[in-house]
Amino acid sequence: LKSNPSNNEEKEAQTQLTKSDELQRLHSQALSAYQQEDYQAAISLLDEILAVCVWDAELRELRAECYIKEGEPSKAISDLKAAAKLKNDNTEAFYKISKIYYQLGDHELSLSEVRECLFLDQDHKQCFSLYKQVKKLNKQIESAEEFIREGRYEDAISKYETVMKTEPEVPIYSTRAKERICHCLSKNQQATEAIKLCTEVLQLEPTNVNALKDRAEAYLLEDLYEE
């Protein structure tokens, strides 16, 4: 403005200044809402700011944190992915993305994100510890699925039982393991056990198509056609 004070530019400069003040005010409000644990309010304020300040990694990380606190981790992923690109060597973002994928039951994506973290810093303690856990679980699940493809149902059942012991804290892995064990029991003509286990899965996930199909197969083995 000082170098070239024409009318048009003065108007533009004033508009930008006003907008800048407004964004700073919204930023203070967002931080205050976050500190007061009003995450929903913080998210809507951050939405307004990020519509203008698209490339602000820290604001994206803050919004991701709000989504996590609100129990919407899958929404946090895109903000964290952007933050990982916008900030150099952002191991923290990769760690959080990997952790979220792991909690959501996507062990393969979790593994690939935690590897990105270790690629940036091979001595990162949290990432290394998560990497060991995910890699172990991933290997067991792959091995169990290989047994199923080969028709070795007893081996697959035993491997999925190991999966449940490896990760007892995140419920989705137990549910998936039970779903696959039910499949193996049904294929192995152990109808009673299959019906019992599939029913357990369906109490947790009433619309689980695989469990419904496998339980139907088991009912057929028992001549329970109506069921």
PDB file of N, CA and C in Angstrom, residues 92-191:
ATOM      1  N   GLU A  92       4.994 -36.808  13.982  1.00  0.00           N
ATOM      2  CA  GLU A  92       3.833 -36.856  14.883  1.00  0.00           C
ATOM      3  C   GLU A  92       2.550 -37.118  14.104  1.00  0.00           C
ATOM      4  N   ALA A  93       2.420 -36.453  12.941  1.00  0.00           N
ATOM      5  CA  ALA A  93       1.210 -36.636  12.117  1.00  0.00           C
ATOM      6  C   ALA A  93       1.133 -38.078  11.614  1.00  0.00           C
ATOM      7  N   PHE A  94       2.258 -38.612  11.124  1.00  0.00           N
ATOM      8  CA  PHE A  94       2.257 -39.997  10.627  1.00  0.00           C
ATOM      9  C   PHE A  94       1.916 -40.977  11.749  1.00  0.00           C
ATOM     10  N   TYR A  95       2.436 -40.700  12.938  1.00  0.00           N
ATOM     11  CA  TYR A  95       2.152 -41.571  14.089  1.00  0.00           C
ATOM     12  C   TYR A  95       0.654 -41.571  14.383  1.00  0.00           C
ATOM     13  N   LYS A  96       0.075 -40.362  14.400  1.00  0.00           N
ATOM     14  CA  LYS A  96      -1.361 -40.266  14.724  1.00  0.00           C
ATOM     15  C   LYS A  96      -2.223 -40.943  13.661  1.00  0.00           C
ATOM     16  N   ILE A  97      -1.851 -40.748  12.377  1.00  0.00           N
ATOM     17  CA  ILE A  97      -2.625 -41.380  11.287  1.00  0.00           C
ATOM     18  C   ILE A  97      -2.564 -42.902  11.444  1.00  0.00           C
ATOM     19  N   SER A  98      -1.364 -43.410  11.699  1.00  0.00           N
ATOM     20  CA  SER A  98      -1.184 -44.858  11.845  1.00  0.00           C
ATOM     21  C   SER A  98      -2.017 -45.383  13.011  1.00  0.00           C
ATOM     22  N   LYS A  99      -1.993 -44.638  14.105  1.00  0.00           N
ATOM     23  CA  LYS A  99      -2.732 -45.034  15.315  1.00  0.00           C
ATOM     24  C   LYS A  99      -4.239 -45.078  15.027  1.00  0.00           C
ATOM     25  N   ILE A 100      -4.726 -44.066  14.293  1.00  0.00           N
ATOM     26  CA  ILE A 100      -6.168 -44.020  13.980  1.00  0.00           C
ATOM     27  C   ILE A 100      -6.550 -45.212  13.105  1.00  0.00           C
ATOM     28  N   TYR A 101      -5.768 -45.453  12.040  1.00  0.00           N
ATOM     29  CA  TYR A 101      -6.075 -46.595  11.167  1.00  0.00           C
ATOM     30  C   TYR A 101      -6.085 -47.890  11.980  1.00  0.00           C
ATOM     31  N   TYR A 102      -5.136 -47.997  12.906  1.00  0.00           N
ATOM     32  CA  TYR A 102      -5.048 -49.210  13.733  1.00  0.00           C
ATOM     33  C   TYR A 102      -6.315 -49.371  14.578  1.00  0.00           C
ATOM     34  N   GLN A 103      -6.743 -48.272  15.210  1.00  0.00           N
ATOM     35  CA  GLN A 103      -7.952 -48.303  16.054  1.00  0.00           C
ATOM     36  C   GLN A 103      -9.198 -48.626  15.220  1.00  0.00           C
ATOM     37  N   LEU A 104      -9.175 -48.213  13.939  1.00  0.00           N
ATOM     38  CA  LEU A 104     -10.340 -48.469  13.066  1.00  0.00           C
ATOM     39  C   LEU A 104     -10.309 -49.877  12.469  1.00  0.00           C
ATOM     40  N   GLY A 105      -9.210 -50.610  12.743  1.00  0.00           N
ATOM     41  CA  GLY A 105      -9.126 -51.991  12.270  1.00  0.00           C
ATOM     42  C   GLY A 105      -8.453 -52.130  10.909  1.00  0.00           C
ATOM     43  N   ASP A 106      -7.884 -51.024  10.388  1.00  0.00           N
ATOM     44  CA  ASP A 106      -7.209 -51.115   9.094  1.00  0.00           C
ATOM     45  C   ASP A 106      -5.704 -51.271   9.319  1.00  0.00           C
ATOM     46  N   HIS A 107      -5.296 -52.501   9.644  1.00  0.00           N
ATOM     47  CA  HIS A 107      -3.908 -52.753  10.032  1.00  0.00           C
ATOM     48  C   HIS A 107      -2.934 -52.535   8.876  1.00  0.00           C
ATOM     49  N   GLU A 108      -3.389 -52.746   7.624  1.00  0.00           N
ATOM     50  CA  GLU A 108      -2.464 -52.596   6.491  1.00  0.00           C
ATOM     51  C   GLU A 108      -2.095 -51.128   6.265  1.00  0.00           C
ATOM     52  N   LEU A 109      -3.114 -50.251   6.292  1.00  0.00           N
ATOM     53  CA  LEU A 109      -2.824 -48.820   6.137  1.00  0.00           C
ATOM     54  C   LEU A 109      -2.042 -48.295   7.337  1.00  0.00           C
ATOM     55  N   SER A 110      -2.359 -48.821   8.513  1.00  0.00           N
ATOM     56  CA  SER A 110      -1.629 -48.427   9.721  1.00  0.00           C
ATOM     57  C   SER A 110      -0.147 -48.725   9.565  1.00  0.00           C
ATOM     58  N   LEU A 111       0.145 -49.905   9.026  1.00  0.00           N
ATOM     59  CA  LEU A 111       1.538 -50.322   8.837  1.00  0.00           C
ATOM     60  C   LEU A 111       2.252 -49.395   7.856  1.00  0.00           C
ATOM     61  N   SER A 112       1.579 -49.039   6.764  1.00  0.00           N
ATOM     62  CA  SER A 112       2.261 -48.207   5.766  1.00  0.00           C
ATOM     63  C   SER A 112       2.516 -46.797   6.314  1.00  0.00           C
ATOM     64  N   GLU A 113       1.598 -46.254   7.145  1.00  0.00           N
ATOM     65  CA  GLU A 113       1.804 -44.906   7.709  1.00  0.00           C
ATOM     66  C   GLU A 113       2.907 -44.901   8.770  1.00  0.00           C
ATOM     67  N   VAL A 114       2.959 -45.947   9.595  1.00  0.00           N
ATOM     68  CA  VAL A 114       3.978 -45.972  10.650  1.00  0.00           C
ATOM     69  C   VAL A 114       5.363 -46.161  10.028  1.00  0.00           C
ATOM     70  N   ARG A 115       5.413 -46.808   8.872  1.00  0.00           N
ATOM     71  CA  ARG A 115       6.700 -46.936   8.154  1.00  0.00           C
ATOM     72  C   ARG A 115       7.180 -45.569   7.674  1.00  0.00           C
ATOM     73  N   GLU A 116       6.219 -44.721   7.254  1.00  0.00           N
ATOM     74  CA  GLU A 116       6.582 -43.358   6.833  1.00  0.00           C
ATOM     75  C   GLU A 116       7.234 -42.608   7.996  1.00  0.00           C
ATOM     76  N   CYS A 117       6.684 -42.801   9.189  1.00  0.00           N
ATOM     77  CA  CYS A 117       7.225 -42.144  10.384  1.00  0.00           C
ATOM     78  C   CYS A 117       8.658 -42.614  10.636  1.00  0.00           C
ATOM     79  N   LEU A 118       8.875 -43.927  10.561  1.00  0.00           N
ATOM     80  CA  LEU A 118      10.214 -44.481  10.824  1.00  0.00           C
ATOM     81  C   LEU A 118      11.192 -44.130   9.702  1.00  0.00           C
ATOM     82  N   PHE A 119      10.673 -43.892   8.504  1.00  0.00           N
ATOM     83  CA  PHE A 119      11.524 -43.473   7.392  1.00  0.00           C
ATOM     84  C   PHE A 119      12.137 -42.098   7.712  1.00  0.00           C
ATOM     85  N   LEU A 120      11.320 -41.244   8.389  1.00  0.00           N
ATOM     86  CA  LEU A 120      11.801 -39.906   8.766  1.00  0.00           C
ATOM     87  C   LEU A 120      12.702 -39.962  10.002  1.00  0.00           C
ATOM     88  N   ASP A 121      12.368 -40.871  10.930  1.00  0.00           N
ATOM     89  CA  ASP A 121      13.151 -40.962  12.172  1.00  0.00           C
ATOM     90  C   ASP A 121      13.099 -42.403  12.676  1.00  0.00           C
ATOM     91  N   GLN A 122      14.173 -43.151  12.390  1.00  0.00           N
ATOM     92  CA  GLN A 122      14.149 -44.577  12.747  1.00  0.00           C
ATOM     93  C   GLN A 122      14.217 -44.816  14.254  1.00  0.00           C
ATOM     94  N   ASP A 123      14.548 -43.758  15.021  1.00  0.00           N
ATOM     95  CA  ASP A 123      14.628 -43.914  16.488  1.00  0.00           C
ATOM     96  C   ASP A 123      13.378 -43.397  17.200  1.00  0.00           C
ATOM     97  N   HIS A 124      12.329 -43.105  16.434  1.00  0.00           N
ATOM     98  CA  HIS A 124      11.094 -42.579  17.040  1.00  0.00           C
ATOM     99  C   HIS A 124      10.467 -43.678  17.907  1.00  0.00           C
ATOM    100  N   LYS A 125      10.465 -43.471  19.229  1.00  0.00           N
ATOM    101  CA  LYS A 125      10.055 -44.543  20.157  1.00  0.00           C
ATOM    102  C   LYS A 125       8.615 -44.993  19.954  1.00  0.00           C
ATOM    103  N   GLN A 126       7.701 -44.009  19.902  1.00  0.00           N
ATOM    104  CA  GLN A 126       6.271 -44.366  19.777  1.00  0.00           C
ATOM    105  C   GLN A 126       6.011 -45.109  18.465  1.00  0.00           C
ATOM    106  N   CYS A 127       6.613 -44.593  17.380  1.00  0.00           N
ATOM    107  CA  CYS A 127       6.389 -45.219  16.073  1.00  0.00           C
ATOM    108  C   CYS A 127       6.976 -46.624  16.035  1.00  0.00           C
ATOM    109  N   PHE A 128       8.147 -46.791  16.634  1.00  0.00           N
ATOM    110  CA  PHE A 128       8.779 -48.107  16.596  1.00  0.00           C
ATOM    111  C   PHE A 128       7.950 -49.121  17.377  1.00  0.00           C
ATOM    112  N   SER A 129       7.440 -48.694  18.534  1.00  0.00           N
ATOM    113  CA  SER A 129       6.624 -49.593  19.358  1.00  0.00           C
ATOM    114  C   SER A 129       5.325 -49.974  18.629  1.00  0.00           C
ATOM    115  N   LEU A 130       4.685 -48.975  17.985  1.00  0.00           N
ATOM    116  CA  LEU A 130       3.460 -49.249  17.225  1.00  0.00           C
ATOM    117  C   LEU A 130       3.777 -50.145  16.026  1.00  0.00           C
ATOM    118  N   TYR A 131       4.890 -49.863  15.366  1.00  0.00           N
ATOM    119  CA  TYR A 131       5.306 -50.650  14.196  1.00  0.00           C
ATOM    120  C   TYR A 131       5.425 -52.133  14.548  1.00  0.00           C
ATOM    121  N   LYS A 132       6.083 -52.419  15.678  1.00  0.00           N
ATOM    122  CA  LYS A 132       6.273 -53.826  16.090  1.00  0.00           C
ATOM    123  C   LYS A 132       4.922 -54.522  16.292  1.00  0.00           C
ATOM    124  N   GLN A 133       3.997 -53.807  16.959  1.00  0.00           N
ATOM    125  CA  GLN A 133       2.676 -54.376  17.237  1.00  0.00           C
ATOM    126  C   GLN A 133       1.893 -54.632  15.949  1.00  0.00           C
ATOM    127  N   VAL A 134       1.862 -53.604  15.070  1.00  0.00           N
ATOM    128  CA  VAL A 134       1.065 -53.720  13.838  1.00  0.00           C
ATOM    129  C   VAL A 134       1.653 -54.786  12.920  1.00  0.00           C
ATOM    130  N   LYS A 135       2.982 -54.809  12.847  1.00  0.00           N
ATOM    131  CA  LYS A 135       3.634 -55.770  11.958  1.00  0.00           C
ATOM    132  C   LYS A 135       3.323 -57.206  12.392  1.00  0.00           C
ATOM    133  N   LYS A 136       3.370 -57.419  13.702  1.00  0.00           N
ATOM    134  CA  LYS A 136       3.092 -58.756  14.255  1.00  0.00           C
ATOM    135  C   LYS A 136       1.648 -59.174  13.928  1.00  0.00           C
ATOM    136  N   LEU A 137       0.719 -58.260  14.196  1.00  0.00           N
ATOM    137  CA  LEU A 137      -0.700 -58.547  13.964  1.00  0.00           C
ATOM    138  C   LEU A 137      -0.965 -58.778  12.472  1.00  0.00           C
ATOM    139  N   ASN A 138      -0.385 -57.920  11.649  1.00  0.00           N
ATOM    140  CA  ASN A 138      -0.550 -58.004  10.200  1.00  0.00           C
ATOM    141  C   ASN A 138      -0.093 -59.374   9.681  1.00  0.00           C
ATOM    142  N   LYS A 139       1.049 -59.818  10.194  1.00  0.00           N
ATOM    143  CA  LYS A 139       1.622 -61.096   9.763  1.00  0.00           C
ATOM    144  C   LYS A 139       0.701 -62.265  10.147  1.00  0.00           C
ATOM    145  N   GLN A 140       0.152 -62.200  11.368  1.00  0.00           N
ATOM    146  CA  GLN A 140      -0.743 -63.271  11.832  1.00  0.00           C
ATOM    147  C   GLN A 140      -2.014 -63.329  10.983  1.00  0.00           C
ATOM    148  N   ILE A 141      -2.583 -62.159  10.667  1.00  0.00           N
ATOM    149  CA  ILE A 141      -3.819 -62.117   9.867  1.00  0.00           C
ATOM    150  C   ILE A 141      -3.542 -62.635   8.448  1.00  0.00           C
ATOM    151  N   GLU A 142      -2.426 -62.200   7.860  1.00  0.00           N
ATOM    152  CA  GLU A 142      -2.071 -62.676   6.508  1.00  0.00           C
ATOM    153  C   GLU A 142      -1.902 -64.189   6.493  1.00  0.00           C
ATOM    154  N   SER A 143      -1.253 -64.698   7.528  1.00  0.00           N
ATOM    155  CA  SER A 143      -1.002 -66.140   7.630  1.00  0.00           C
ATOM    156  C   SER A 143      -2.330 -66.904   7.770  1.00  0.00           C
ATOM    157  N   ALA A 144      -3.249 -66.374   8.599  1.00  0.00           N
ATOM    158  CA  ALA A 144      -4.558 -67.015   8.782  1.00  0.00           C
ATOM    159  C   ALA A 144      -5.333 -67.046   7.467  1.00  0.00           C
ATOM    160  N   GLU A 145      -5.292 -65.917   6.731  1.00  0.00           N
ATOM    161  CA  GLU A 145      -6.015 -65.848   5.456  1.00  0.00           C
ATOM    162  C   GLU A 145      -5.423 -66.831   4.430  1.00  0.00           C
ATOM    163  N   GLU A 146      -4.115 -67.000   4.477  1.00  0.00           N
ATOM    164  CA  GLU A 146      -3.439 -67.961   3.594  1.00  0.00           C
ATOM    165  C   GLU A 146      -3.940 -69.382   3.904  1.00  0.00           C
ATOM    166  N   PHE A 147      -4.059 -69.700   5.202  1.00  0.00           N
ATOM    167  CA  PHE A 147      -4.573 -71.021   5.606  1.00  0.00           C
ATOM    168  C   PHE A 147      -5.991 -71.233   5.067  1.00  0.00           C
ATOM    169  N   ILE A 148      -6.822 -70.169   5.135  1.00  0.00           N
ATOM    170  CA  ILE A 148      -8.211 -70.282   4.647  1.00  0.00           C
ATOM    171  C   ILE A 148      -8.206 -70.567   3.141  1.00  0.00           C
ATOM    172  N   ARG A 149      -7.342 -69.845   2.408  1.00  0.00           N
ATOM    173  CA  ARG A 149      -7.270 -70.072   0.946  1.00  0.00           C
ATOM    174  C   ARG A 149      -6.861 -71.517   0.628  1.00  0.00           C
ATOM    175  N   GLU A 150      -6.019 -72.095   1.509  1.00  0.00           N
ATOM    176  CA  GLU A 150      -5.555 -73.471   1.275  1.00  0.00           C
ATOM    177  C   GLU A 150      -6.522 -74.514   1.837  1.00  0.00           C
ATOM    178  N   GLY A 151      -7.627 -74.044   2.466  1.00  0.00           N
ATOM    179  CA  GLY A 151      -8.594 -74.980   3.045  1.00  0.00           C
ATOM    180  C   GLY A 151      -8.113 -75.601   4.354  1.00  0.00           C
ATOM    181  N   ARG A 152      -7.093 -74.990   4.985  1.00  0.00           N
ATOM    182  CA  ARG A 152      -6.576 -75.523   6.267  1.00  0.00           C
ATOM    183  C   ARG A 152      -7.291 -74.793   7.412  1.00  0.00           C
ATOM    184  N   TYR A 153      -8.560 -75.184   7.614  1.00  0.00           N
ATOM    185  CA  TYR A 153      -9.422 -74.406   8.516  1.00  0.00           C
ATOM    186  C   TYR A 153      -9.004 -74.486   9.982  1.00  0.00           C
ATOM    187  N   GLU A 154      -8.548 -75.665  10.439  1.00  0.00           N
ATOM    188  CA  GLU A 154      -8.105 -75.803  11.829  1.00  0.00           C
ATOM    189  C   GLU A 154      -6.938 -74.846  12.117  1.00  0.00           C
ATOM    190  N   ASP A 155      -5.987 -74.816  11.171  1.00  0.00           N
ATOM    191  CA  ASP A 155      -4.820 -73.928  11.339  1.00  0.00           C
ATOM    192  C   ASP A 155      -5.249 -72.459  11.356  1.00  0.00           C
ATOM    193  N   ALA A 156      -6.198 -72.136  10.491  1.00  0.00           N
ATOM    194  CA  ALA A 156      -6.677 -70.744  10.415  1.00  0.00           C
ATOM    195  C   ALA A 156      -7.359 -70.342  11.717  1.00  0.00           C
ATOM    196  N   ILE A 157      -8.163 -71.269  12.274  1.00  0.00           N
ATOM    197  CA  ILE A 157      -8.850 -70.989  13.546  1.00  0.00           C
ATOM    198  C   ILE A 157      -7.819 -70.700  14.633  1.00  0.00           C
ATOM    199  N   SER A 158      -6.817 -71.558  14.699  1.00  0.00           N
ATOM    200  CA  SER A 158      -5.794 -71.401  15.735  1.00  0.00           C
ATOM    201  C   SER A 158      -5.040 -70.075  15.552  1.00  0.00           C
ATOM    202  N   LYS A 159      -4.781 -69.696  14.297  1.00  0.00           N
ATOM    203  CA  LYS A 159      -4.065 -68.438  14.032  1.00  0.00           C
ATOM    204  C   LYS A 159      -4.926 -67.236  14.417  1.00  0.00           C
ATOM    205  N   TYR A 160      -6.243 -67.304  14.124  1.00  0.00           N
ATOM    206  CA  TYR A 160      -7.119 -66.192  14.507  1.00  0.00           C
ATOM    207  C   TYR A 160      -7.309 -66.106  16.025  1.00  0.00           C
ATOM    208  N   GLU A 161      -7.192 -67.239  16.713  1.00  0.00           N
ATOM    209  CA  GLU A 161      -7.230 -67.185  18.182  1.00  0.00           C
ATOM    210  C   GLU A 161      -5.999 -66.444  18.710  1.00  0.00           C
ATOM    211  N   THR A 162      -4.864 -66.639  18.023  1.00  0.00           N
ATOM    212  CA  THR A 162      -3.639 -65.915  18.387  1.00  0.00           C
ATOM    213  C   THR A 162      -3.805 -64.418  18.156  1.00  0.00           C
ATOM    214  N   VAL A 163      -4.495 -64.052  17.055  1.00  0.00           N
ATOM    215  CA  VAL A 163      -4.751 -62.629  16.766  1.00  0.00           C
ATOM    216  C   VAL A 163      -5.482 -61.985  17.943  1.00  0.00           C
ATOM    217  N   MET A 164      -6.480 -62.692  18.482  1.00  0.00           N
ATOM    218  CA  MET A 164      -7.256 -62.132  19.599  1.00  0.00           C
ATOM    219  C   MET A 164      -6.388 -61.943  20.845  1.00  0.00           C
ATOM    220  N   LYS A 165      -5.401 -62.817  21.013  1.00  0.00           N
ATOM    221  CA  LYS A 165      -4.489 -62.666  22.152  1.00  0.00           C
ATOM    222  C   LYS A 165      -3.495 -61.518  21.903  1.00  0.00           C
ATOM    223  N   THR A 166      -3.078 -61.369  20.644  1.00  0.00           N
ATOM    224  CA  THR A 166      -2.111 -60.316  20.308  1.00  0.00           C
ATOM    225  C   THR A 166      -2.714 -58.933  20.525  1.00  0.00           C
ATOM    226  N   GLU A 167      -3.997 -58.762  20.174  1.00  0.00           N
ATOM    227  CA  GLU A 167      -4.639 -57.452  20.344  1.00  0.00           C
ATOM    228  C   GLU A 167      -5.961 -57.581  21.097  1.00  0.00           C
ATOM    229  N   PRO A 168      -5.881 -57.656  22.441  1.00  0.00           N
ATOM    230  CA  PRO A 168      -7.123 -57.769  23.216  1.00  0.00           C
ATOM    231  C   PRO A 168      -7.798 -56.422  23.490  1.00  0.00           C
ATOM    232  N   GLU A 169      -7.071 -55.318  23.231  1.00  0.00           N
ATOM    233  CA  GLU A 169      -7.571 -53.990  23.637  1.00  0.00           C
ATOM    234  C   GLU A 169      -8.495 -53.336  22.604  1.00  0.00           C
ATOM    235  N   VAL A 170      -8.270 -53.641  21.309  1.00  0.00           N
ATOM    236  CA  VAL A 170      -9.059 -52.976  20.255  1.00  0.00           C
ATOM    237  C   VAL A 170     -10.120 -53.962  19.771  1.00  0.00           C
ATOM    238  N   PRO A 171     -11.395 -53.716  20.154  1.00  0.00           N
ATOM    239  CA  PRO A 171     -12.451 -54.719  19.951  1.00  0.00           C
ATOM    240  C   PRO A 171     -12.636 -55.180  18.507  1.00  0.00           C
ATOM    241  N   ILE A 172     -12.374 -54.296  17.537  1.00  0.00           N
ATOM    242  CA  ILE A 172     -12.664 -54.658  16.138  1.00  0.00           C
ATOM    243  C   ILE A 172     -11.862 -55.882  15.686  1.00  0.00           C
ATOM    244  N   TYR A 173     -10.649 -56.072  16.247  1.00  0.00           N
ATOM    245  CA  TYR A 173      -9.839 -57.225  15.820  1.00  0.00           C
ATOM    246  C   TYR A 173     -10.434 -58.535  16.337  1.00  0.00           C
ATOM    247  N   SER A 174     -10.979 -58.513  17.550  1.00  0.00           N
ATOM    248  CA  SER A 174     -11.641 -59.716  18.085  1.00  0.00           C
ATOM    249  C   SER A 174     -12.879 -60.044  17.265  1.00  0.00           C
ATOM    250  N   THR A 175     -13.650 -58.999  16.924  1.00  0.00           N
ATOM    251  CA  THR A 175     -14.871 -59.225  16.138  1.00  0.00           C
ATOM    252  C   THR A 175     -14.537 -59.807  14.769  1.00  0.00           C
ATOM    253  N   ARG A 176     -13.504 -59.211  14.097  1.00  0.00           N
ATOM    254  CA  ARG A 176     -13.101 -59.736  12.785  1.00  0.00           C
ATOM    255  C   ARG A 176     -12.597 -61.179  12.898  1.00  0.00           C
ATOM    256  N   ALA A 177     -11.828 -61.439  13.958  1.00  0.00           N
ATOM    257  CA  ALA A 177     -11.284 -62.795  14.142  1.00  0.00           C
ATOM    258  C   ALA A 177     -12.433 -63.793  14.330  1.00  0.00           C
ATOM    259  N   LYS A 178     -13.415 -63.412  15.145  1.00  0.00           N
ATOM    260  CA  LYS A 178     -14.565 -64.312  15.380  1.00  0.00           C
ATOM    261  C   LYS A 178     -15.340 -64.547  14.085  1.00  0.00           C
ATOM    262  N   GLU A 179     -15.470 -63.481  13.290  1.00  0.00           N
ATOM    263  CA  GLU A 179     -16.187 -63.594  12.003  1.00  0.00           C
ATOM    264  C   GLU A 179     -15.480 -64.626  11.107  1.00  0.00           C
ATOM    265  N   ARG A 180     -14.144 -64.560  11.065  1.00  0.00           N
ATOM    266  CA  ARG A 180     -13.384 -65.483  10.213  1.00  0.00           C
ATOM    267  C   ARG A 180     -13.363 -66.899  10.788  1.00  0.00           C
ATOM    268  N   ILE A 181     -13.333 -67.006  12.135  1.00  0.00           N
ATOM    269  CA  ILE A 181     -13.369 -68.348  12.757  1.00  0.00           C
ATOM    270  C   ILE A 181     -14.716 -69.006  12.451  1.00  0.00           C
ATOM    271  N   CYS A 182     -15.784 -68.215  12.529  1.00  0.00           N
ATOM    272  CA  CYS A 182     -17.119 -68.726  12.204  1.00  0.00           C
ATOM    273  C   CYS A 182     -17.143 -69.264  10.771  1.00  0.00           C
ATOM    274  N   HIS A 183     -16.500 -68.518   9.864  1.00  0.00           N
ATOM    275  CA  HIS A 183     -16.412 -68.932   8.458  1.00  0.00           C
ATOM    276  C   HIS A 183     -15.709 -70.301   8.359  1.00  0.00           C
ATOM    277  N   CYS A 184     -14.601 -70.427   9.096  1.00  0.00           N
ATOM    278  CA  CYS A 184     -13.822 -71.683   9.063  1.00  0.00           C
ATOM    279  C   CYS A 184     -14.636 -72.849   9.638  1.00  0.00           C
ATOM    280  N   LEU A 185     -15.344 -72.593  10.730  1.00  0.00           N
ATOM    281  CA  LEU A 185     -16.151 -73.648  11.365  1.00  0.00           C
ATOM    282  C   LEU A 185     -17.249 -74.116  10.415  1.00  0.00           C
ATOM    283  N   SER A 186     -17.871 -73.133   9.743  1.00  0.00           N
ATOM    284  CA  SER A 186     -18.939 -73.453   8.801  1.00  0.00           C
ATOM    285  C   SER A 186     -18.387 -74.292   7.636  1.00  0.00           C
ATOM    286  N   LYS A 187     -17.236 -73.873   7.090  1.00  0.00           N
ATOM    287  CA  LYS A 187     -16.601 -74.613   5.994  1.00  0.00           C
ATOM    288  C   LYS A 187     -16.164 -76.005   6.451  1.00  0.00           C
ATOM    289  N   ASN A 188     -15.824 -76.096   7.743  1.00  0.00           N
ATOM    290  CA  ASN A 188     -15.317 -77.349   8.299  1.00  0.00           C
ATOM    291  C   ASN A 188     -16.455 -78.255   8.787  1.00  0.00           C
ATOM    292  N   GLN A 189     -17.693 -77.814   8.474  1.00  0.00           N
ATOM    293  CA  GLN A 189     -18.903 -78.574   8.831  1.00  0.00           C
ATOM    294  C   GLN A 189     -19.094 -78.723  10.349  1.00  0.00           C
ATOM    295  N   GLN A 190     -18.554 -77.767  11.119  1.00  0.00           N
ATOM    296  CA  GLN A 190     -18.797 -77.763  12.583  1.00  0.00           C
ATOM    297  C   GLN A 190     -19.936 -76.779  12.842  1.00  0.00           C
ATOM    298  N   ALA A 191     -21.133 -77.224  12.465  1.00  0.00           N
ATOM    299  CA  ALA A 191     -22.274 -76.306  12.377  1.00  0.00           C
ATOM    300  C   ALA A 191     -22.642 -75.668  13.710  1.00  0.00           C
TER     301      ALA A 191
END
